[in-house]
PDB file of C-alpha atoms in Angstrom:
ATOM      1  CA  UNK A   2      24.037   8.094   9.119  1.00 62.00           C
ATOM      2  CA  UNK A   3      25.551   9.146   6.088  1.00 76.00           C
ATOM      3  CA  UNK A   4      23.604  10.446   2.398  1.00 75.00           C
ATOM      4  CA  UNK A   5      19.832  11.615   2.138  1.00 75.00           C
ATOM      5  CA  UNK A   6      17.087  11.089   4.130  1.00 75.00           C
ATOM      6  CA  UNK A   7      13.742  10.144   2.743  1.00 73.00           C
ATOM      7  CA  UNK A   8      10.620  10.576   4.836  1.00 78.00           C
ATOM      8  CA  UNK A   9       7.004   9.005   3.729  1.00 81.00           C
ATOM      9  CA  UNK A  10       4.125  10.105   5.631  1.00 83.00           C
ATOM     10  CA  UNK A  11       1.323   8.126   5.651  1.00 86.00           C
ATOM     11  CA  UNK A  12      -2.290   9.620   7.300  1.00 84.00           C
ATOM     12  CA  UNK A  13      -5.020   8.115   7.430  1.00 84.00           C
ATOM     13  CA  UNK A  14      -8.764   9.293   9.462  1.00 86.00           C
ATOM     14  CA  UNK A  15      -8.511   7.421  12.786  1.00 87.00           C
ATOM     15  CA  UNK A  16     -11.379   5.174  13.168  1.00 88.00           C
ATOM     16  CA  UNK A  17     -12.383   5.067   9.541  1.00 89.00           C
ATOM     17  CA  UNK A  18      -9.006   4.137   7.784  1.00 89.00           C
ATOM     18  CA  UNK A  19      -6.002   1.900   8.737  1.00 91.00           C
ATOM     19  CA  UNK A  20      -2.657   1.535   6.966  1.00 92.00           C
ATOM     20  CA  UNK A  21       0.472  -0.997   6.376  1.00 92.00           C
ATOM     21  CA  UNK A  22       3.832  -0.138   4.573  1.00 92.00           C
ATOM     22  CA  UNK A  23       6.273  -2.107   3.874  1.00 93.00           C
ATOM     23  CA  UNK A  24       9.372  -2.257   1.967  1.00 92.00           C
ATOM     24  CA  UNK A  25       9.122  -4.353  -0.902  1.00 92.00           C
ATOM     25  CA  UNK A  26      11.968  -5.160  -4.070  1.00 91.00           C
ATOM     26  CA  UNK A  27      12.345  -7.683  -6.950  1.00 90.00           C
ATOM     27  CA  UNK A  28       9.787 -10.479  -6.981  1.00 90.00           C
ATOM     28  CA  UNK A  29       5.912 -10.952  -6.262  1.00 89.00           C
ATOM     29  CA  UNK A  30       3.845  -9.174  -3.551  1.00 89.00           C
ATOM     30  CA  UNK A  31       0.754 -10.032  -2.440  1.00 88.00           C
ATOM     31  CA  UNK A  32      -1.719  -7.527  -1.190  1.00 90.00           C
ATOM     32  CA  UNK A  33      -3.487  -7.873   2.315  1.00 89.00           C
ATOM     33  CA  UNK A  34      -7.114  -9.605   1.913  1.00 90.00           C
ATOM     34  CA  UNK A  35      -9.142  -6.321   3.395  1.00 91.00           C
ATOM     35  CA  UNK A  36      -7.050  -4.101   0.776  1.00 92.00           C
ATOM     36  CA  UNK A  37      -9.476  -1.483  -0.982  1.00 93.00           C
ATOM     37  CA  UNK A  38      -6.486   0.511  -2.400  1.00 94.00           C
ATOM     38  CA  UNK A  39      -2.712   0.352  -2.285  1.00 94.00           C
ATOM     39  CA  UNK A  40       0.553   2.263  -3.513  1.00 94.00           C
ATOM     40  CA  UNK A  41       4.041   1.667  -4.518  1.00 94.00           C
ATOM     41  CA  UNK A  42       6.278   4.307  -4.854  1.00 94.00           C
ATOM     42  CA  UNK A  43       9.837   3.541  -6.010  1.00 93.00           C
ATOM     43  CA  UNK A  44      12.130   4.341  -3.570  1.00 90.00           C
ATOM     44  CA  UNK A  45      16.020   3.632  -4.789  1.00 86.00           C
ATOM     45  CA  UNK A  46      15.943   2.776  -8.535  1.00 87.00           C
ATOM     46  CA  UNK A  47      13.648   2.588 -11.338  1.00 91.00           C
ATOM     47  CA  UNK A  48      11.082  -0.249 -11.230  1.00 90.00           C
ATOM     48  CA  UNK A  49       8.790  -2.227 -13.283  1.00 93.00           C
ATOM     49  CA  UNK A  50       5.020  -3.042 -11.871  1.00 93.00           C
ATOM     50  CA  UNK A  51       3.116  -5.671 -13.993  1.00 91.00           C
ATOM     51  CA  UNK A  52      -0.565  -5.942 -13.823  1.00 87.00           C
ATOM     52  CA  UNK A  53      -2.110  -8.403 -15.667  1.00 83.00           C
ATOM     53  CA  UNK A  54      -0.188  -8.077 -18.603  1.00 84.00           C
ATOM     54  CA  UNK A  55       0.189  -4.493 -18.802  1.00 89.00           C
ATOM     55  CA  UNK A  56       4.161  -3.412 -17.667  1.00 93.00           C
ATOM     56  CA  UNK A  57       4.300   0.151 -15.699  1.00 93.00           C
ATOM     57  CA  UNK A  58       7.723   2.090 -15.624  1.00 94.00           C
ATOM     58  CA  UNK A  59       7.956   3.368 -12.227  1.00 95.00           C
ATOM     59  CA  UNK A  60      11.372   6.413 -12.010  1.00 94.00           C
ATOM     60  CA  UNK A  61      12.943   6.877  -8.321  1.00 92.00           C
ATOM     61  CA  UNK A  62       9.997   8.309  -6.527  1.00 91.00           C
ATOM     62  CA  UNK A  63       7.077   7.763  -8.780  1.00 95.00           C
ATOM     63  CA  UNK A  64       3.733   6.591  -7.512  1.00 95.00           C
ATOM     64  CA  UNK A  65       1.358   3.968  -8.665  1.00 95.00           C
ATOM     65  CA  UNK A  66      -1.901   3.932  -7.440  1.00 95.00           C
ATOM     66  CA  UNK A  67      -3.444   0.186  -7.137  1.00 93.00           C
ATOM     67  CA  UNK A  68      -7.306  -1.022  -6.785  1.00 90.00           C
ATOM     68  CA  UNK A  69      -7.329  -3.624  -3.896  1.00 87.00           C
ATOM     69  CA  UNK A  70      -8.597  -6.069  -6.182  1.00 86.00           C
ATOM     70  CA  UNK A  71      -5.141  -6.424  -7.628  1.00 83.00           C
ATOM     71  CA  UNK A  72      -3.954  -9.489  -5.384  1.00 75.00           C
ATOM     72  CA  UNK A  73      -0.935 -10.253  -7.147  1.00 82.00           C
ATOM     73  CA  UNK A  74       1.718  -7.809  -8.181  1.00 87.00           C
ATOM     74  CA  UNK A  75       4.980  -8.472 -10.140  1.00 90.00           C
ATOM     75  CA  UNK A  76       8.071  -6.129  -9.674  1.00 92.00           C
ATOM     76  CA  UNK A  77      11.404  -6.007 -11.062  1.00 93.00           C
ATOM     77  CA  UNK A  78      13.914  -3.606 -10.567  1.00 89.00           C
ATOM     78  CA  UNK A  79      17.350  -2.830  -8.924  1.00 86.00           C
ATOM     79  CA  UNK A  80      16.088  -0.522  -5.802  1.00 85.00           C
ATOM     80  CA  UNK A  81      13.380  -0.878  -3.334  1.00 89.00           C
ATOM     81  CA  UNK A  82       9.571   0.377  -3.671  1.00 92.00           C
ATOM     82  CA  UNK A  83       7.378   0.822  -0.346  1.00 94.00           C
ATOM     83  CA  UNK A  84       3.945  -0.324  -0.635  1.00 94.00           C
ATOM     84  CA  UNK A  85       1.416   1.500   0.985  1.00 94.00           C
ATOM     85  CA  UNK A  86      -1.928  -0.557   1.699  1.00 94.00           C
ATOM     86  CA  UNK A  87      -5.275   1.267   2.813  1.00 93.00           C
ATOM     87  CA  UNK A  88      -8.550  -0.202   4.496  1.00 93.00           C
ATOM     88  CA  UNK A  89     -11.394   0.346   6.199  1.00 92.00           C
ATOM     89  CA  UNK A  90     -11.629   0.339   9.796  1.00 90.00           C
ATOM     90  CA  UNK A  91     -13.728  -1.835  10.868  1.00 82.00           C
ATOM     91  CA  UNK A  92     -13.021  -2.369  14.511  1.00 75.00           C
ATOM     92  CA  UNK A  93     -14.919   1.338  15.820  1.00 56.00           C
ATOM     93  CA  UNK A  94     -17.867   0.906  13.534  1.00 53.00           C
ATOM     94  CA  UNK A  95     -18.552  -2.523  15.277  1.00 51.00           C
ATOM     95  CA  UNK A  96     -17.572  -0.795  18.813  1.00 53.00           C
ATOM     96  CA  UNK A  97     -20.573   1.783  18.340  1.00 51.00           C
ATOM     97  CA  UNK A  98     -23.200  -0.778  17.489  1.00 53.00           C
ATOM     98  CA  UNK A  99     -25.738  -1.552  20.138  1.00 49.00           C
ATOM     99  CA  UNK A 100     -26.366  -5.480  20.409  1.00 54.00           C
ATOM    100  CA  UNK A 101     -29.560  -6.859  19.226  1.00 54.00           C
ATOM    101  CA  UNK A 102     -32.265  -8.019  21.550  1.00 47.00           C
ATOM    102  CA  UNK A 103     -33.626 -11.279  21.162  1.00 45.00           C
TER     103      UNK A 103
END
C-alpha cells in the first residue's frame, strides 16, 4: 500500500448500542429501519448532503450528524463518505427478561 492511511473508529456500549458503516458516494442512501442516529463523514473529496431541501457542504473529513428519522439522503460529490448508523440493542434487553406466566 502506497499514500495515507485513514482509520475510523467506531465504539459503541456492548449490549446497549450496535453499529453499521459503510462506504457510500454519489447517489441516494437509505438509512437502516431501526436507525435512531447516523453519520457521514466525507472521506476523499468534498460532498454535498441534501435533507429535505436544505443542501449541506461537507470538506474532506467533515462530519454530519443525522436523526434516524431521515430515511432518505441525497449525496453528490467526487470522493467517498462513510456512513455511520447507530441503534439500540435490542437482542440483551429481551435475553434478561423472565417469560410471563400464564
Amino acid at each position: 500500500m502506497s499514500g495515507p492511511i485513514r482509520d475510523i473508529n467506531v465504539m459503541t456500549r456492548r449490549g446497549q448500542f450496535r453499529h453499521r458503516t459503510r462506504f457510500v458516494q454519489s447517489g441516494v442512501a437509505l438509512l437502516a429501519e431501526d436507525t435512531e442516529t447516523a453519520f457521514i463523514v466525507a472521506l476523499d473529496g468534498p460532498f454535498d448532503v441534501t435533507l429535505d431541501s436544505a443542501i449541506l457542504s461537507l470538506q474532506v473529513l467533515d462530519a454530519l450528524m443525522l436523526d434516524g428519522t431521515q430515511d432518505l439522503i441525497q449525496l453528490s460529490g467526487n470522493g467517498r463518505a462513510i456512513l455511520i448508523e447507530l441503534a439500540q440493542d435490542q437482542s440483551e434487553s429481551l435475553a434478561h427478561e423472565s417469560p410471563t406466566s400464564s
